Amino acid sequence: MSEGQAGQLHYALFGIKGSEEWAAFKLKTRALRTADLKAYPELPDTAMGFIDPDQNCVVFVPESDLESPTQRPSLATNSDPLPPAASQHFALRTPNIQAMVRFYTEDLGFILSDVVKDDTGQLKACFVRGNEMHHTLALFGAPVSCFDHQSFETPGWHELKDWADHMGQLRVEIVWGVGRHGPGNDVFFMVRDPDGNLAEISSEIEMCDASRPVGEWKHEERTLNLWGKAIMRS
């Protein structure tokens, strides 16, 4: 945890599995200018950082150099522990979506899963992945550059319900959902943290193989929620 400005990304941290994958990533990014990471002393010496077109810092580290997470006490309000919820993806809003998608796919090597376009063919959103999970990062075209949300994967429907019950016990209002996204096909709900940032609990996200073609979706509410209303960024 660290203090920072609400609505802004401190930095994003990605772990890369295996020495061969790490060597391939270093080769892929050898011509890119790296970021100065002195402001982040908690990062290992092997960390490599880059600044995206919106001035967000994204950091990559060999997974073997990341410390194992410490055990934290349960936040459950009764005797039953909360179900697991692992980090799934995060999302950014950007007025420079074309430059952002080029940076993350062509420069850093993320894979494009799905795009959202309006009736004129203009790109409005895209979803990119770093492994088989449908998206590691979502980019939404918007008038301003800011953090959009962080999403956490829980094992299934029953665990999603348990998380919703937990939010109800805390009197934290669900502001969007329960719904199902088109891109990714995951079920979800969203709440807001005390700073107003969106946080998502998600389950059943699509897993993609290497041969999966890029999907294209229409820019409309139904794309972001097959079951109803959506939070539109543009």
mmCIF file of C-alpha atoms in Angstrom:
data_model
loop_
_atom_site.group_PDB
_atom_site.id
_atom_site.type_symbol
_atom_site.label_atom_id
_atom_site.label_comp_id
_atom_site.label_asym_id
_atom_site.label_seq_id
_atom_site.Cartn_x
_atom_site.Cartn_y
_atom_site.Cartn_z
ATOM 1 C CA MET A 1 0.000 0.000 0.000
ATOM 2 C CA SER A 2 1.217 3.516 -0.715
ATOM 3 C CA GLU A 3 -0.192 7.021 -0.624
ATOM 4 C CA GLY A 4 -0.974 8.687 -3.912
ATOM 5 C CA GLN A 5 -3.379 10.759 -5.915
ATOM 6 C CA ALA A 6 -6.893 9.378 -6.319
ATOM 7 C CA GLY A 7 -7.704 8.369 -9.865
ATOM 8 C CA GLN A 8 -4.067 7.954 -10.896
ATOM 9 C CA LEU A 9 -1.880 4.884 -11.288
ATOM 10 C CA HIS A 10 1.205 4.816 -9.024
ATOM 11 C CA TYR A 11 2.775 2.132 -11.207
ATOM 12 C CA ALA A 12 1.689 -1.189 -12.689
ATOM 13 C CA LEU A 13 3.764 -4.265 -11.851
ATOM 14 C CA PHE A 14 3.951 -7.366 -14.066
ATOM 15 C CA GLY A 15 5.752 -10.589 -13.246
ATOM 16 C CA ILE A 16 7.280 -12.591 -16.101
ATOM 17 C CA LYS A 17 7.592 -16.351 -15.675
ATOM 18 C CA GLY A 18 10.757 -18.226 -16.604
ATOM 19 C CA SER A 19 14.260 -17.166 -17.543
ATOM 20 C CA GLU A 20 13.672 -17.712 -21.276
ATOM 21 C CA GLU A 21 10.570 -15.499 -21.234
ATOM 22 C CA TRP A 22 12.473 -12.812 -19.314
ATOM 23 C CA ALA A 23 15.341 -12.906 -21.804
ATOM 24 C CA ALA A 24 12.875 -12.671 -24.699
ATOM 25 C CA PHE A 25 11.174 -9.672 -23.074
ATOM 26 C CA LYS A 26 14.488 -7.884 -22.577
ATOM 27 C CA LEU A 27 15.336 -8.514 -26.230
ATOM 28 C CA LYS A 28 11.905 -7.262 -27.343
ATOM 29 C CA THR A 29 12.256 -4.000 -25.385
ATOM 30 C CA ARG A 30 15.999 -3.381 -25.868
ATOM 31 C CA ALA A 31 15.427 -0.267 -28.003
ATOM 32 C CA LEU A 32 12.935 1.327 -25.595
ATOM 33 C CA ARG A 33 13.951 4.006 -23.138
ATOM 34 C CA THR A 34 13.673 2.670 -19.592
ATOM 35 C CA ALA A 35 12.178 4.602 -16.689
ATOM 36 C CA ASP A 36 14.069 5.758 -13.610
ATOM 37 C CA LEU A 37 12.764 3.544 -10.790
ATOM 38 C CA LYS A 38 14.677 5.160 -7.909
ATOM 39 C CA ALA A 39 11.399 6.439 -6.481
ATOM 40 C CA TYR A 40 10.305 2.825 -5.955
ATOM 41 C CA PRO A 41 12.922 1.316 -3.579
ATOM 42 C CA GLU A 42 10.664 -1.649 -2.887
ATOM 43 C CA LEU A 43 11.312 -3.014 -6.385
ATOM 44 C CA PRO A 44 14.091 -5.586 -6.964
ATOM 45 C CA ASP A 45 17.219 -4.571 -8.871
ATOM 46 C CA THR A 46 16.105 -6.627 -11.882
ATOM 47 C CA ALA A 47 12.994 -4.474 -12.406
ATOM 48 C CA MET A 48 12.581 -2.737 -15.761
ATOM 49 C CA GLY A 49 10.190 0.194 -16.107
ATOM 50 C CA PHE A 50 8.763 2.039 -19.081
ATOM 51 C CA ILE A 51 6.594 5.145 -19.463
ATOM 52 C CA ASP A 52 3.533 4.801 -21.696
ATOM 53 C CA PRO A 53 2.170 7.631 -23.903
ATOM 54 C CA ASP A 54 -0.044 8.845 -21.037
ATOM 55 C CA GLN A 55 2.960 8.956 -18.655
ATOM 56 C CA ASN A 56 1.910 5.872 -16.669
ATOM 57 C CA CYS A 57 4.818 3.828 -15.326
ATOM 58 C CA VAL A 58 4.690 0.098 -16.093
ATOM 59 C CA VAL A 59 7.224 -2.189 -14.434
ATOM 60 C CA PHE A 60 8.304 -5.738 -15.305
ATOM 61 C CA VAL A 61 10.127 -8.142 -12.995
ATOM 62 C CA PRO A 62 11.108 -11.819 -13.221
ATOM 63 C CA GLU A 63 8.422 -13.604 -11.231
ATOM 64 C CA SER A 64 11.103 -15.415 -9.244
ATOM 65 C CA ASP A 65 12.273 -12.046 -7.865
ATOM 66 C CA LEU A 66 8.875 -11.089 -6.512
ATOM 67 C CA GLU A 67 8.363 -11.714 -2.823
ATOM 68 C CA SER A 68 5.657 -14.148 -1.810
ATOM 69 C CA PRO A 69 2.605 -12.284 -0.508
ATOM 70 C CA THR A 70 2.374 -12.214 3.259
ATOM 71 C CA GLN A 71 -0.647 -13.736 4.953
ATOM 72 C CA ARG A 72 -3.202 -11.061 5.761
ATOM 73 C CA PRO A 73 -6.066 -11.356 8.240
ATOM 74 C CA SER A 74 -9.510 -12.009 6.798
ATOM 75 C CA LEU A 75 -11.763 -8.981 6.299
ATOM 76 C CA ALA A 76 -14.895 -11.115 6.691
ATOM 77 C CA THR A 77 -17.512 -9.765 9.077
ATOM 78 C CA ASN A 78 -18.452 -13.233 10.344
ATOM 79 C CA SER A 79 -16.583 -16.417 11.212
ATOM 80 C CA ASP A 80 -16.384 -17.574 7.587
ATOM 81 C CA PRO A 81 -13.291 -16.452 5.647
ATOM 82 C CA LEU A 82 -13.753 -14.596 2.399
ATOM 83 C CA PRO A 83 -13.263 -16.579 -0.822
ATOM 84 C CA PRO A 84 -10.019 -16.025 -2.742
ATOM 85 C CA ALA A 85 -9.755 -13.132 -5.202
ATOM 86 C CA ALA A 86 -6.546 -12.864 -7.231
ATOM 87 C CA SER A 87 -5.508 -9.847 -9.288
ATOM 88 C CA GLN A 88 -7.039 -10.220 -12.759
ATOM 89 C CA HIS A 89 -6.569 -6.983 -14.710
ATOM 90 C CA PHE A 90 -6.626 -3.218 -14.484
ATOM 91 C CA ALA A 91 -7.994 -0.559 -16.815
ATOM 92 C CA LEU A 92 -7.018 2.934 -17.907
ATOM 93 C CA ARG A 93 -8.911 5.762 -19.569
ATOM 94 C CA THR A 94 -6.998 7.579 -22.272
ATOM 95 C CA PRO A 95 -7.459 10.337 -24.882
ATOM 96 C CA ASN A 96 -4.606 8.691 -26.846
ATOM 97 C CA ILE A 97 -5.975 5.204 -27.383
ATOM 98 C CA GLN A 98 -4.251 4.552 -30.726
ATOM 99 C CA ALA A 99 -0.827 5.455 -29.311
ATOM 100 C CA MET A 100 -1.530 3.475 -26.134
ATOM 101 C CA VAL A 101 -2.506 0.274 -27.931
ATOM 102 C CA ARG A 102 0.577 0.529 -30.171
ATOM 103 C CA PHE A 103 2.806 0.941 -27.118
ATOM 104 C CA TYR A 104 1.386 -2.035 -25.240
ATOM 105 C CA THR A 105 1.182 -4.386 -28.228
ATOM 106 C CA GLU A 106 4.000 -3.401 -30.612
ATOM 107 C CA ASP A 107 6.518 -2.078 -28.073
ATOM 108 C CA LEU A 108 5.870 -4.266 -25.035
ATOM 109 C CA GLY A 109 4.468 -7.341 -26.748
ATOM 110 C CA PHE A 110 0.992 -7.673 -25.234
ATOM 111 C CA ILE A 111 -1.520 -9.519 -27.421
ATOM 112 C CA LEU A 112 -4.675 -7.840 -28.678
ATOM 113 C CA SER A 113 -7.780 -9.845 -27.729
ATOM 114 C CA ASP A 114 -10.719 -7.588 -28.632
ATOM 115 C CA VAL A 115 -11.416 -4.101 -29.952
ATOM 116 C CA VAL A 116 -14.491 -1.891 -29.679
ATOM 117 C CA LYS A 117 -15.250 0.482 -32.567
ATOM 118 C CA ASP A 118 -17.984 3.000 -33.292
ATOM 119 C CA ASP A 119 -20.022 3.187 -36.495
ATOM 120 C CA THR A 120 -17.268 5.169 -38.243
ATOM 121 C CA GLY A 121 -14.621 2.556 -37.404
ATOM 122 C CA GLN A 122 -12.964 4.692 -34.738
ATOM 123 C CA LEU A 123 -11.334 2.694 -31.934
ATOM 124 C CA LYS A 124 -13.101 3.263 -28.607
ATOM 125 C CA ALA A 125 -11.694 0.515 -26.395
ATOM 126 C CA CYS A 126 -9.386 -2.475 -26.543
ATOM 127 C CA PHE A 127 -8.418 -5.415 -24.374
ATOM 128 C CA VAL A 128 -4.881 -6.830 -24.343
ATOM 129 C CA ARG A 129 -3.436 -9.902 -22.651
ATOM 130 C CA GLY A 130 -0.058 -11.031 -21.409
ATOM 131 C CA ASN A 131 -0.993 -14.701 -21.006
ATOM 132 C CA GLU A 132 -4.018 -16.891 -21.760
ATOM 133 C CA MET A 133 -6.408 -14.757 -19.685
ATOM 134 C CA HIS A 134 -8.541 -12.587 -21.999
ATOM 135 C CA HIS A 135 -7.156 -9.293 -20.778
ATOM 136 C CA THR A 136 -4.435 -8.101 -18.463
ATOM 137 C CA LEU A 137 -5.174 -4.493 -19.371
ATOM 138 C CA ALA A 138 -8.228 -2.712 -20.744
ATOM 139 C CA LEU A 139 -7.918 0.675 -22.456
ATOM 140 C CA PHE A 140 -10.957 2.947 -22.783
ATOM 141 C CA GLY A 141 -11.004 6.002 -25.013
ATOM 142 C CA ALA A 142 -12.029 8.985 -22.891
ATOM 143 C CA PRO A 143 -11.527 12.781 -22.693
ATOM 144 C CA VAL A 144 -9.012 12.453 -19.831
ATOM 145 C CA SER A 145 -6.154 10.165 -18.861
ATOM 146 C CA CYS A 146 -6.760 8.394 -15.549
ATOM 147 C CA PHE A 147 -7.004 5.087 -13.736
ATOM 148 C CA ASP A 148 -10.333 3.349 -14.415
ATOM 149 C CA HIS A 149 -10.540 0.193 -12.289
ATOM 150 C CA GLN A 150 -8.793 -2.806 -10.776
ATOM 151 C CA SER A 151 -10.370 -6.244 -11.177
ATOM 152 C CA PHE A 152 -10.023 -9.339 -8.994
ATOM 153 C CA GLU A 153 -10.790 -12.897 -10.123
ATOM 154 C CA THR A 154 -12.793 -15.137 -7.792
ATOM 155 C CA PRO A 155 -13.340 -18.857 -8.490
ATOM 156 C CA GLY A 156 -17.008 -18.908 -9.464
ATOM 157 C CA TRP A 157 -20.623 -17.801 -9.066
ATOM 158 C CA HIS A 158 -20.932 -18.824 -5.428
ATOM 159 C CA GLU A 159 -17.798 -16.927 -4.451
ATOM 160 C CA LEU A 160 -18.980 -13.872 -6.424
ATOM 161 C CA LYS A 161 -22.215 -13.979 -4.399
ATOM 162 C CA ASP A 162 -20.232 -14.273 -1.159
ATOM 163 C CA TRP A 163 -18.247 -11.171 -2.100
ATOM 164 C CA ALA A 164 -21.488 -9.308 -2.878
ATOM 165 C CA ASP A 165 -22.897 -10.364 0.503
ATOM 166 C CA HIS A 166 -19.702 -9.145 2.156
ATOM 167 C CA MET A 167 -20.050 -5.737 0.481
ATOM 168 C CA GLY A 168 -23.679 -5.604 1.639
ATOM 169 C CA GLN A 169 -22.629 -6.315 5.234
ATOM 170 C CA LEU A 170 -20.160 -3.431 4.988
ATOM 171 C CA ARG A 171 -22.886 -1.245 3.427
ATOM 172 C CA VAL A 172 -20.713 -0.708 0.364
ATOM 173 C CA GLU A 173 -23.074 -0.151 -2.566
ATOM 174 C CA ILE A 174 -22.700 -2.111 -5.776
ATOM 175 C CA VAL A 175 -22.563 0.641 -8.407
ATOM 176 C CA TRP A 176 -22.556 -1.606 -11.487
ATOM 177 C CA GLY A 177 -23.702 -5.192 -11.909
ATOM 178 C CA VAL A 178 -24.198 -7.989 -11.434
ATOM 179 C CA GLY A 179 -23.617 -8.215 -15.188
ATOM 180 C CA ARG A 180 -21.657 -10.015 -17.898
ATOM 181 C CA HIS A 181 -19.083 -8.280 -20.084
ATOM 182 C CA GLY A 182 -19.058 -8.980 -23.817
ATOM 183 C CA PRO A 183 -15.261 -8.888 -24.275
ATOM 184 C CA GLY A 184 -13.949 -11.479 -21.822
ATOM 185 C CA ASN A 185 -17.417 -12.949 -21.145
ATOM 186 C CA ASP A 186 -16.895 -12.657 -17.373
ATOM 187 C CA VAL A 187 -19.600 -12.063 -14.781
ATOM 188 C CA PHE A 188 -18.877 -9.139 -12.481
ATOM 189 C CA PHE A 189 -19.940 -6.404 -10.150
ATOM 190 C CA MET A 190 -18.216 -3.133 -9.254
ATOM 191 C CA VAL A 191 -17.983 -0.991 -6.128
ATOM 192 C CA ARG A 192 -16.108 2.220 -5.361
ATOM 193 C CA ASP A 193 -13.299 2.505 -2.841
ATOM 194 C CA PRO A 194 -13.082 5.456 -0.391
ATOM 195 C CA ASP A 195 -11.184 7.505 -3.019
ATOM 196 C CA GLY A 196 -13.881 6.883 -5.623
ATOM 197 C CA ASN A 197 -11.866 4.396 -7.691
ATOM 198 C CA LEU A 198 -13.790 1.488 -9.199
ATOM 199 C CA ALA A 199 -12.989 -2.024 -7.945
ATOM 200 C CA GLU A 200 -14.361 -5.101 -9.676
ATOM 201 C CA ILE A 201 -15.029 -8.664 -8.551
ATOM 202 C CA SER A 202 -15.107 -10.941 -11.591
ATOM 203 C CA SER A 203 -15.385 -14.611 -12.469
ATOM 204 C CA GLU A 204 -15.413 -16.927 -15.501
ATOM 205 C CA ILE A 205 -13.196 -14.746 -17.697
ATOM 206 C CA GLU A 206 -12.387 -16.225 -21.122
ATOM 207 C CA MET A 207 -9.125 -18.094 -21.577
ATOM 208 C CA CYS A 208 -7.561 -17.613 -25.026
ATOM 209 C CA ASP A 209 -5.252 -19.834 -27.033
ATOM 210 C CA ALA A 210 -2.564 -18.452 -29.310
ATOM 211 C CA SER A 211 -4.647 -18.942 -32.463
ATOM 212 C CA ARG A 212 -7.617 -16.890 -31.240
ATOM 213 C CA PRO A 213 -8.438 -14.111 -33.727
ATOM 214 C CA VAL A 214 -8.955 -10.538 -32.566
ATOM 215 C CA GLY A 215 -12.631 -9.953 -31.814
ATOM 216 C CA GLU A 216 -14.482 -6.776 -32.786
ATOM 217 C CA TRP A 217 -17.413 -5.306 -30.877
ATOM 218 C CA LYS A 218 -19.824 -2.441 -31.469
ATOM 219 C CA HIS A 219 -19.501 0.653 -29.286
ATOM 220 C CA GLU A 220 -22.700 0.344 -27.248
ATOM 221 C CA GLU A 221 -23.805 -0.435 -23.708
ATOM 222 C CA ARG A 222 -24.519 -4.081 -24.513
ATOM 223 C CA THR A 223 -20.851 -4.690 -25.359
ATOM 224 C CA LEU A 224 -19.803 -3.793 -21.815
ATOM 225 C CA ASN A 225 -22.781 -5.541 -20.210
ATOM 226 C CA LEU A 226 -24.685 -8.203 -22.119
ATOM 227 C CA TRP A 227 -27.368 -8.092 -19.413
ATOM 228 C CA GLY A 228 -28.162 -4.384 -19.258
ATOM 229 C CA LYS A 229 -26.766 -0.991 -18.358
ATOM 230 C CA ALA A 230 -23.094 -0.069 -18.598
ATOM 231 C CA ILE A 231 -20.647 2.611 -17.486
ATOM 232 C CA MET A 232 -19.674 4.255 -20.769
ATOM 233 C CA ARG A 233 -16.351 6.116 -20.854
ATOM 234 C CA SER A 234 -16.977 8.007 -24.108
#
